[in-house]
Amino acid sequence: MPLLSRATLALTVAVAIAAPPLAAQRVTPNAYAITNARIVPVAGPAIDKGTLVIRDGIIVAVGATVTAPADARLVDGAGLTIYPGLIDAYSTLGLRAAPPSGGGGGGGGGGGGAPPARPAGAPNSRQPIGLQPEVRAIDQLVDRSDFTAAHGAGITTALTAPQGRVYEGQSALITLRSDDFAAMAVRPTVALHIGFQGIGGAYPGSLMGVFAALRQSLIDAQHYREEMVAYTKAPRSAKRPEYDPSLEALQPVIAGTMPVVFRANTQREIERALDLAKEFKLKAMIGGGLESYLVADRLKAENVPVLLSANFPRRTVAPAADAEPEALRVLRERVQAPKTPGQLKAAGVRFVLQAGGNHADFVANLRRAVASGLSADDALRATTLGSAELFGVADRLGSIEVGKIANLTVVKGTDLFAADARVSSVWVHGRPQTVAAPAAVTAARPAGPAGQRPGLEGTWQMQVQLEGSERIVTLALRDRDGWLSGTIEGDLGASDVVNLVVEESGEIAFSTTVTTKEGTDEAWFRGRLANGVFSGTISITGQARGLFAGLRQQASSTNREDR
């Protein structure tokens, strides 16, 4: 082997020292081209078969005649539909979890399974926690947050806000990237959020006290502004006002340049929020809005948008045989909630949709809203471009257009709102994120007319072994116009059975929503019917696979619905 010259040796050593490890040299591609996909831009007509090019996290080309660049990594989008990434319009995503003694209240958002985070408090505030409008969500974000559940719902961006009491804090609009804190913030400050829960064990502890405290702080902010103006005009003769970070944080609020989101669900709460906003000329929004349909005319007249929760009420456990009937109010809310989006649209009220902390059911609830009167186009806009416009980022997000951030929701199938559609992946700032899914149902056909299904009709008493414990559920499958539909109720909650198929192999599969100690998630049951026993496996995202076995309790002939 020939000897290296001293200069060559020195250069070789320098290069070796400067070179990163091999793993670090595997650079993520900065250009992608998704081809042969159906593309729904929202801002324009759908493209049945097109190409979308991404470079450095930005959309640089989209259309039916676009040619993929030579340096782009090709992704075959055949059989897929690409939408703008969905936006969760009110959440606690990305915030640190509350300490065991934390006291955040329930409400508009959820933190992907984590308990709502109580604001840590502003270090120099003169006000108690709960009356500190200067608290900011952007200062409480956690790097490496788990956004798996949100990604599974097609959500790539979220308005995240502290959850607390009275002045909850200022929200931020973030992209759901867990690998890079700096890339998360799209708008570091969006709105100030206000709740109507009192501060436990301190003033204000009642609803009357909450409104008294709010009014007093807003009056104080107005007086603080007048003092500051007077001092600015004559700094040598006027007394210098003492700096107050809480009153300083309220200046853009009373000036009408920062929106205020009132977390309100009942008609009374919403009306009180609107009264307060009118009194102080605040730029109001309503977060939650369960009974907003009852105030639709006033919301329209006063041009107040609603960050409407799509976490529709549902029965989560099967009632006992001797249980009292559910209250009429509860039944009414369950029936009404999916209708509210369509009613707000019909009334001309501007609204966007939030997951309400329930990401597992978000897409299914969007479909329920569409089935209850909201058009599919309006549902899509309320979770994409409508939210981007409301939060002031329509120049960057909300639609598939050249120059916008490449946040995308990719669906298997041609329609997000079809019962058999599934979110297969999301792209966040131009990077693909795989969505965990249950075992694929291949070579399957719907469990349809008789002769194509192995006698499934009836009521099945099912024993489910899951995480070392036994759960009892009742599976009811009915023949409806020659097609099967059903429900499941019991120790795993109550939900509809969907995606019921019989595979070529004879396996039976269906999905439903279940509730365990880990939360509410989608579950897939897969099994066979043999010797009168229906048995197999149950798969829940993020949990170990379990087993089930069931016996028919009711003859199928009694389970056929009258037609």
XYZ file of C-alpha atoms in Angstrom:
563
model
C 0.000 0.000 0.000
C 1.579 3.304 -1.031
C 2.328 5.816 1.696
C 0.156 8.951 1.793
C 1.804 12.319 1.598
C 1.696 14.385 4.779
C -0.776 16.850 3.157
C -3.051 14.054 1.936
C -2.959 12.368 5.328
C -3.852 15.614 7.095
C -6.782 16.196 4.719
C -8.041 12.619 5.183
C -7.944 12.948 8.960
C -9.736 16.311 8.828
C -12.503 14.922 6.634
C -12.880 11.878 8.884
C -13.181 14.091 11.965
C -15.684 16.451 10.321
C -17.858 13.718 8.791
C -20.982 12.850 10.809
C -21.768 9.232 11.638
C -23.252 7.129 8.848
C -26.764 7.351 10.321
C -26.564 11.138 10.337
C -25.589 11.119 6.661
C -28.900 9.567 5.644
C -30.496 12.856 4.704
C -34.280 12.996 4.525
C -35.335 13.806 0.947
C -36.279 17.449 0.498
C -38.395 16.796 -2.600
C -41.350 14.435 -3.057
C -43.777 13.892 -5.897
C -47.075 12.144 -5.171
C -48.420 10.874 -8.482
C -51.672 9.315 -9.786
C -53.669 10.563 -6.782
C -57.052 12.199 -6.518
C -56.403 15.694 -5.103
C -59.001 17.855 -3.336
C -57.478 21.355 -3.015
C -60.581 22.869 -1.260
C -59.726 26.237 -2.837
C -60.590 24.847 -6.276
C -62.135 21.863 -8.070
C -60.933 18.339 -7.368
C -58.299 16.800 -9.628
C -59.232 13.201 -10.412
C -55.696 12.114 -11.260
C -52.873 14.474 -10.578
C -49.388 15.040 -9.216
C -48.397 17.046 -6.161
C -44.776 18.151 -5.735
C -43.294 19.110 -2.367
C -39.901 20.717 -1.844
C -38.456 21.756 1.519
C -41.848 21.285 3.150
C -43.670 23.596 0.710
C -46.054 22.746 -2.135
C -44.314 23.822 -5.343
C -46.584 22.283 -7.990
C -49.999 20.625 -8.200
C -52.144 19.641 -11.163
C -53.184 17.035 -13.676
C -50.308 17.770 -16.080
C -47.490 18.337 -13.585
C -44.284 16.386 -14.233
C -42.350 15.019 -11.286
C -38.854 16.575 -10.932
C -35.922 14.256 -11.555
C -34.605 14.639 -7.996
C -37.951 14.002 -6.264
C -38.751 10.816 -4.396
C -41.793 9.332 -6.147
C -44.837 8.236 -4.135
C -47.543 6.343 -6.023
C -50.902 7.771 -4.991
C -53.088 5.384 -6.974
C -56.244 4.638 -4.984
C -55.604 7.545 -2.621
C -57.257 10.932 -2.139
C -55.205 13.867 -0.839
C -56.834 16.620 1.223
C -55.328 19.619 2.998
C -54.284 18.545 6.471
C -57.213 18.772 8.893
C -57.087 21.460 11.588
C -58.283 20.854 15.148
C -59.807 24.208 16.056
C -59.449 23.895 19.872
C -57.192 21.501 21.785
C -54.442 21.059 24.354
C -52.229 19.148 21.926
C -48.529 19.559 22.611
C -48.932 20.984 26.118
C -47.348 19.345 29.123
C -49.670 17.197 31.203
C -51.102 18.519 34.420
C -49.427 17.539 37.708
C -51.427 15.117 39.881
C -52.922 18.014 41.836
C -53.570 20.137 38.764
C -56.966 21.693 38.477
C -57.733 22.257 34.822
C -61.347 22.119 33.827
C -62.992 20.169 31.054
C -63.993 21.937 27.916
C -63.157 22.685 24.362
C -60.039 20.683 23.757
C -58.133 17.597 24.562
C -54.496 16.744 24.723
C -54.373 13.465 22.839
C -55.109 11.385 25.938
C -53.188 13.534 28.436
C -55.137 15.326 31.155
C -55.719 19.021 30.481
C -52.740 21.100 31.490
C -53.243 23.750 34.144
C -51.195 26.856 33.382
C -47.956 26.885 35.339
C -48.425 30.557 36.087
C -46.594 33.673 34.990
C -43.544 34.259 37.217
C -43.934 38.024 37.636
C -47.710 38.294 37.734
C -49.456 40.045 40.596
C -52.558 37.945 39.944
C -53.308 34.382 41.125
C -53.213 31.497 38.672
C -56.469 31.676 36.766
C -56.407 35.451 36.459
C -53.204 35.713 34.428
C -53.991 36.517 30.782
C -50.261 36.685 29.972
C -49.835 32.876 30.219
C -49.025 31.555 26.726
C -49.429 28.083 25.297
C -46.337 28.559 23.136
C -44.236 28.695 26.327
C -45.667 25.408 27.571
C -45.175 23.242 24.479
C -43.395 19.933 24.973
C -40.893 18.752 22.395
C -41.373 15.127 21.317
C -45.092 15.229 22.028
C -47.123 12.199 20.971
C -49.482 13.173 18.165
C -50.329 9.600 17.104
C -54.049 9.822 17.873
C -54.417 13.188 16.144
C -52.533 11.954 13.071
C -54.855 8.945 12.952
C -57.748 11.383 12.645
C -56.031 13.209 9.776
C -55.172 16.236 11.953
C -51.917 18.000 11.103
C -52.447 21.416 12.710
C -54.110 22.485 15.958
C -55.084 25.546 17.899
C -53.720 24.632 21.312
C -54.677 26.516 24.451
C -53.995 26.179 28.176
C -56.924 24.751 30.120
C -57.566 26.366 33.458
C -59.875 28.844 35.134
C -61.184 32.262 34.090
C -58.206 33.650 32.091
C -56.911 30.362 30.714
C -54.184 31.923 28.625
C -53.213 32.647 25.042
C -53.450 29.966 22.383
C -50.960 29.108 19.648
C -51.499 27.525 16.260
C -49.042 24.658 15.833
C -48.211 22.015 13.267
C -48.159 18.555 14.806
C -44.466 17.767 14.418
C -42.968 16.045 17.422
C -39.405 16.118 16.133
C -38.785 19.838 15.964
C -40.117 22.368 18.471
C -38.999 25.326 16.353
C -41.077 24.127 13.395
C -44.261 23.650 15.440
C -45.374 27.269 15.783
C -47.330 28.666 12.839
C -48.738 31.557 14.901
C -47.275 31.851 18.410
C -50.264 33.850 19.649
C -53.797 33.605 18.268
C -56.384 34.412 20.947
C -56.984 34.844 24.662
C -59.141 32.072 26.122
C -61.639 32.593 28.927
C -63.520 29.984 30.931
C -66.305 30.393 33.454
C -65.030 28.017 36.135
C -64.231 29.643 39.453
C -60.912 29.239 41.208
C -61.328 26.492 43.781
C -60.886 27.692 47.362
C -60.218 31.302 46.342
C -61.846 34.314 44.750
C -63.531 34.166 42.307
C -65.165 30.892 43.290
C -68.668 31.369 41.865
C -70.029 32.270 38.457
C -71.044 35.685 39.757
C -67.538 36.164 41.119
C -65.998 35.118 37.792
C -67.883 37.803 35.872
C -67.127 40.388 38.534
C -63.413 39.554 38.280
C -63.504 39.688 34.479
C -65.245 43.051 34.422
C -62.895 44.522 37.012
C -59.770 43.361 35.168
C -61.045 44.764 31.861
C -61.857 48.094 33.517
C -58.397 48.078 35.093
C -56.881 47.396 31.660
C -58.727 50.397 30.209
C -57.465 52.621 33.040
C -53.924 51.253 32.580
C -54.126 52.160 28.882
C -55.202 55.722 29.698
C -52.305 56.111 32.135
C -49.836 54.805 29.571
C -51.159 57.202 26.904
C -50.932 60.142 29.284
C -47.379 59.242 30.297
C -46.300 58.798 26.667
C -47.579 62.288 25.823
C -45.879 63.983 28.790
C -43.219 61.700 30.312
C -41.601 64.550 32.260
C -44.725 65.798 33.962
C -46.869 62.639 34.292
C -46.255 59.921 36.825
C -44.770 56.795 35.289
C -47.321 53.947 35.588
C -46.101 50.760 37.206
C -45.680 47.953 34.701
C -48.298 45.207 35.115
C -47.826 42.147 32.854
C -51.455 41.021 33.289
C -52.904 44.392 32.324
C -50.346 44.682 29.521
C -51.513 41.339 28.114
C -55.102 42.643 27.992
C -54.218 45.668 25.820
C -54.686 43.958 22.424
C -57.881 42.376 23.817
C -59.573 45.665 24.741
C -58.245 47.188 21.495
C -60.050 44.479 19.522
C -56.905 43.220 17.803
C -56.716 39.917 19.726
C -59.794 37.654 19.658
C -61.257 36.278 22.872
C -62.472 32.676 22.875
C -65.113 32.120 25.540
C -65.328 28.429 26.477
C -69.120 28.168 26.675
C -71.579 25.365 25.938
C -74.974 26.188 27.396
C -77.276 28.842 26.008
C -76.918 30.840 29.231
C -73.107 30.738 29.118
C -73.044 31.788 25.471
C -75.429 34.696 26.046
C -73.405 35.915 29.050
C -70.224 35.737 26.978
C -71.851 37.768 24.208
C -73.081 40.347 26.735
C -69.580 40.767 28.167
C -68.040 41.029 24.697
C -70.588 43.677 23.697
C -69.994 45.664 26.895
C -66.221 45.897 26.340
C -66.240 45.742 22.521
C -64.290 42.480 22.479
C -63.675 40.429 19.346
C -65.476 37.309 20.570
C -65.519 33.655 19.569
C -67.371 30.798 21.249
C -65.462 27.593 22.014
C -67.478 24.390 22.491
C -70.923 25.675 21.546
C -73.067 22.670 22.460
C -76.229 24.806 22.516
C -75.071 27.398 20.002
C -77.964 26.464 17.700
C -80.296 28.083 20.276
C -78.443 31.403 19.916
C -77.811 31.199 16.167
C -79.670 34.412 15.279
C -77.673 36.482 17.764
C -74.366 34.858 16.771
C -75.114 35.743 13.157
C -76.189 39.306 13.967
C -73.096 39.997 16.083
C -70.745 38.142 13.677
C -69.391 35.813 16.388
C -67.779 32.582 15.091
C -68.081 29.235 16.889
C -65.260 26.741 17.427
C -67.829 23.952 17.510
C -67.001 20.684 19.249
C -67.525 17.579 17.132
C -67.208 15.370 20.210
C -70.881 14.513 20.019
C -72.490 13.035 23.163
C -73.011 9.302 23.123
C -73.886 6.555 25.555
C -70.637 4.935 26.713
C -71.971 2.058 28.817
C -74.873 -0.294 28.479
C -77.690 0.477 30.952
C -78.454 -2.048 33.659
C -81.764 -3.886 33.444
C -83.148 -1.975 36.436
C -81.575 1.381 35.551
C -83.669 4.540 35.448
C -84.388 5.902 31.940
C -81.973 8.549 30.753
C -82.994 12.141 31.316
C -84.820 13.784 28.437
C -82.119 16.470 28.298
C -79.416 13.821 27.750
C -81.395 12.129 24.995
C -82.100 15.476 23.338
C -78.416 16.458 23.366
C -77.403 13.143 21.830
C -79.871 13.536 18.977
C -79.285 17.259 18.483
C -75.477 17.497 18.507
C -74.784 16.109 14.982
C -77.467 18.448 13.597
C -75.947 21.620 15.049
C -73.238 22.165 12.359
C -75.847 22.076 9.590
C -78.154 24.387 11.519
C -75.398 26.936 12.124
C -74.536 26.852 8.433
C -78.181 27.362 7.480
C -78.404 30.320 9.891
C -75.324 31.933 8.358
C -73.176 31.539 11.477
C -69.475 31.197 10.818
C -68.099 28.069 12.463
C -65.145 25.690 12.415
C -64.899 22.228 13.931
C -62.759 20.879 16.746
C -62.264 17.293 17.897
C -63.188 18.173 21.469
C -60.353 15.935 22.684
C -61.853 12.827 21.056
C -59.588 12.115 18.101
C -60.645 8.486 17.771
C -64.168 9.509 16.718
C -63.358 12.752 14.900
C -63.734 11.540 11.310
C -66.723 9.351 12.215
C -68.391 12.355 13.850
C -67.723 14.479 10.767
C -69.596 11.817 8.816
C -72.439 11.987 11.342
C -72.625 15.747 10.840
C -72.803 15.233 7.068
C -75.505 12.599 7.492
C -77.420 15.068 9.707
C -77.609 17.908 7.201
C -74.174 19.512 6.769
C -72.808 19.244 3.239
C -69.547 17.359 2.748
C -67.966 20.473 1.217
C -68.903 22.569 4.243
C -67.640 19.902 6.663
C -64.317 19.781 4.842
C -63.988 23.558 4.744
C -64.809 23.812 8.468
C -61.804 21.595 9.217
C -59.377 23.097 6.685
C -59.543 26.450 4.915
C -62.286 27.855 7.159
C -60.126 27.326 10.237
C -57.055 28.745 8.489
C -59.001 31.881 7.541
C -60.396 32.332 11.048
C -56.952 32.003 12.642
C -55.237 34.278 10.135
C -53.057 31.698 8.355
C -54.924 31.128 5.096
C -51.825 32.315 3.253
C -49.939 29.306 4.629
C -52.436 26.534 5.399
C -55.910 25.201 4.737
C -55.773 24.324 1.044
C -53.536 22.592 -1.465
C -51.970 25.472 -3.364
C -48.502 26.384 -4.551
C -46.528 28.179 -1.850
C -48.430 26.727 1.119
C -47.053 24.437 3.811
C -47.340 20.796 2.775
C -49.693 19.623 5.524
C -51.760 16.868 3.951
C -54.304 14.213 4.908
C -54.169 11.101 2.739
C -57.216 8.848 2.578
C -57.622 5.388 1.092
C -60.585 5.734 -1.225
C -62.201 8.632 -3.026
C -64.111 10.344 -0.223
C -63.158 11.154 3.373
C -66.824 11.014 4.322
C -67.484 7.531 2.925
C -68.012 4.822 5.553
C -65.202 2.663 4.165
C -62.615 5.474 3.853
C -59.562 5.411 6.127
C -56.845 7.942 6.859
C -53.729 6.102 5.718
C -51.118 8.793 6.378
C -50.568 12.465 7.004
C -47.841 14.816 5.829
C -46.675 17.451 8.281
C -44.509 20.235 6.892
C -43.639 18.057 3.920
C -42.728 14.940 5.889
C -44.824 11.757 5.689
C -46.163 10.347 8.953
C -47.513 6.807 8.828
C -50.817 6.275 10.605
C -51.080 3.110 12.659
C -53.962 0.948 11.480
C -55.442 -2.415 12.423
C -54.632 -5.458 10.329
C -55.649 -4.868 6.747
C -58.898 -6.365 5.536
C -57.915 -7.865 2.208
C -59.959 -9.563 -0.471
C -63.082 -8.622 1.452
C -66.640 -7.985 0.428
C -69.466 -6.382 2.403
C -71.453 -8.697 4.617
C -74.438 -8.138 2.398
C -77.378 -10.167 1.086
C -78.044 -13.671 2.322
C -75.803 -16.242 0.694
C -72.779 -13.951 1.094
C -72.600 -14.168 4.892
C -72.382 -17.092 7.315
C -75.595 -16.555 9.349
C -74.469 -13.694 11.579
C -77.848 -12.190 12.431
C -78.812 -12.243 16.066
C -77.674 -11.161 19.498
C -74.327 -12.500 20.654
C -73.111 -12.593 24.238
C -69.375 -11.993 23.921
C -66.572 -12.606 26.399
C -63.522 -10.441 25.667
C -60.106 -11.116 27.211
C -58.130 -7.879 27.067
C -55.037 -6.819 29.032
C -55.485 -9.595 31.578
C -59.119 -8.828 32.374
C -62.460 -10.125 31.187
C -65.086 -7.858 29.613
C -68.638 -8.799 28.676
C -70.273 -7.184 25.662
C -73.400 -7.755 23.628
C -73.142 -7.752 19.842
C -76.466 -7.255 18.060
C -76.516 -7.779 14.277
C -79.692 -7.078 12.361
C -80.861 -7.630 8.811
C -81.786 -4.231 7.420
C -83.142 -4.374 3.875
C -81.033 -7.417 3.193
C -77.851 -5.925 4.636
C -76.295 -6.319 8.059
C -75.965 -3.519 10.579
C -75.419 -3.645 14.295
C -74.351 -2.305 17.641
C -72.065 -3.376 20.455
C -72.706 -2.536 24.125
C -71.313 -3.498 27.488
C -68.055 -3.199 29.390
C -66.338 -1.609 26.363
C -68.948 1.109 25.909
C -71.694 1.407 23.319
C -71.174 2.103 19.626
C -72.272 1.207 16.112
C -70.647 -1.637 14.205
C -69.127 -0.435 10.913
C -67.011 -1.824 8.070
C -68.484 -5.317 8.507
C -66.981 -7.614 5.861
C -66.610 -11.293 5.098
C -63.240 -12.118 3.567
C -62.674 -14.661 0.835
C -61.059 -16.866 3.463
C -64.299 -16.907 5.467
C -63.007 -14.610 8.212
C -65.464 -12.050 9.523
C -64.208 -8.558 10.400
C -65.790 -5.365 11.659
C -64.717 -2.205 13.450
C -66.312 -0.231 16.258
C -65.396 2.291 18.925
C -64.508 0.963 22.382
C -63.769 2.631 25.702
C -61.092 1.210 28.019
C -58.987 2.678 30.817
C -56.640 3.962 28.095
C -59.418 6.048 26.533
C -61.705 5.763 23.527
C -60.249 4.158 20.401
C -61.180 2.242 17.289
C -61.119 -1.544 17.603
C -61.211 -4.296 14.990
C -62.810 -7.676 15.663
C -61.691 -10.522 13.368
C -62.846 -14.083 13.719
C -64.757 -17.122 12.428
C -68.105 -18.748 13.081
C -67.732 -22.471 13.791
C -70.040 -24.872 15.619
C -72.204 -22.004 16.789
C -69.276 -20.104 18.362
C -68.065 -16.772 16.977
C -64.445 -16.308 18.145
C -61.256 -14.532 17.170
C -59.068 -11.553 18.052
C -59.649 -7.896 18.939
C -57.087 -5.241 17.977
C -57.060 -1.763 19.525
C -54.577 0.830 18.342
C -51.733 1.154 20.840
C -52.789 -1.834 22.961
C -51.965 -5.531 23.044
C -54.190 -7.802 20.982
C -56.951 -9.607 22.876
C -59.287 -12.549 22.319
C -63.064 -12.887 22.154
C -65.631 -15.665 21.981
C -69.414 -15.438 21.807
C -72.607 -17.465 21.668
C -75.809 -16.457 19.940
C -78.497 -15.554 22.455
C -81.374 -14.742 20.144
C -82.598 -16.377 16.983
C -81.980 -14.416 13.813
C -85.632 -14.624 12.826
C -86.575 -12.380 15.746
C -83.875 -9.933 14.886
C -85.130 -8.946 11.450
C -86.363 -5.375 11.384
C -89.802 -4.576 10.054
C -89.629 -2.997 6.676
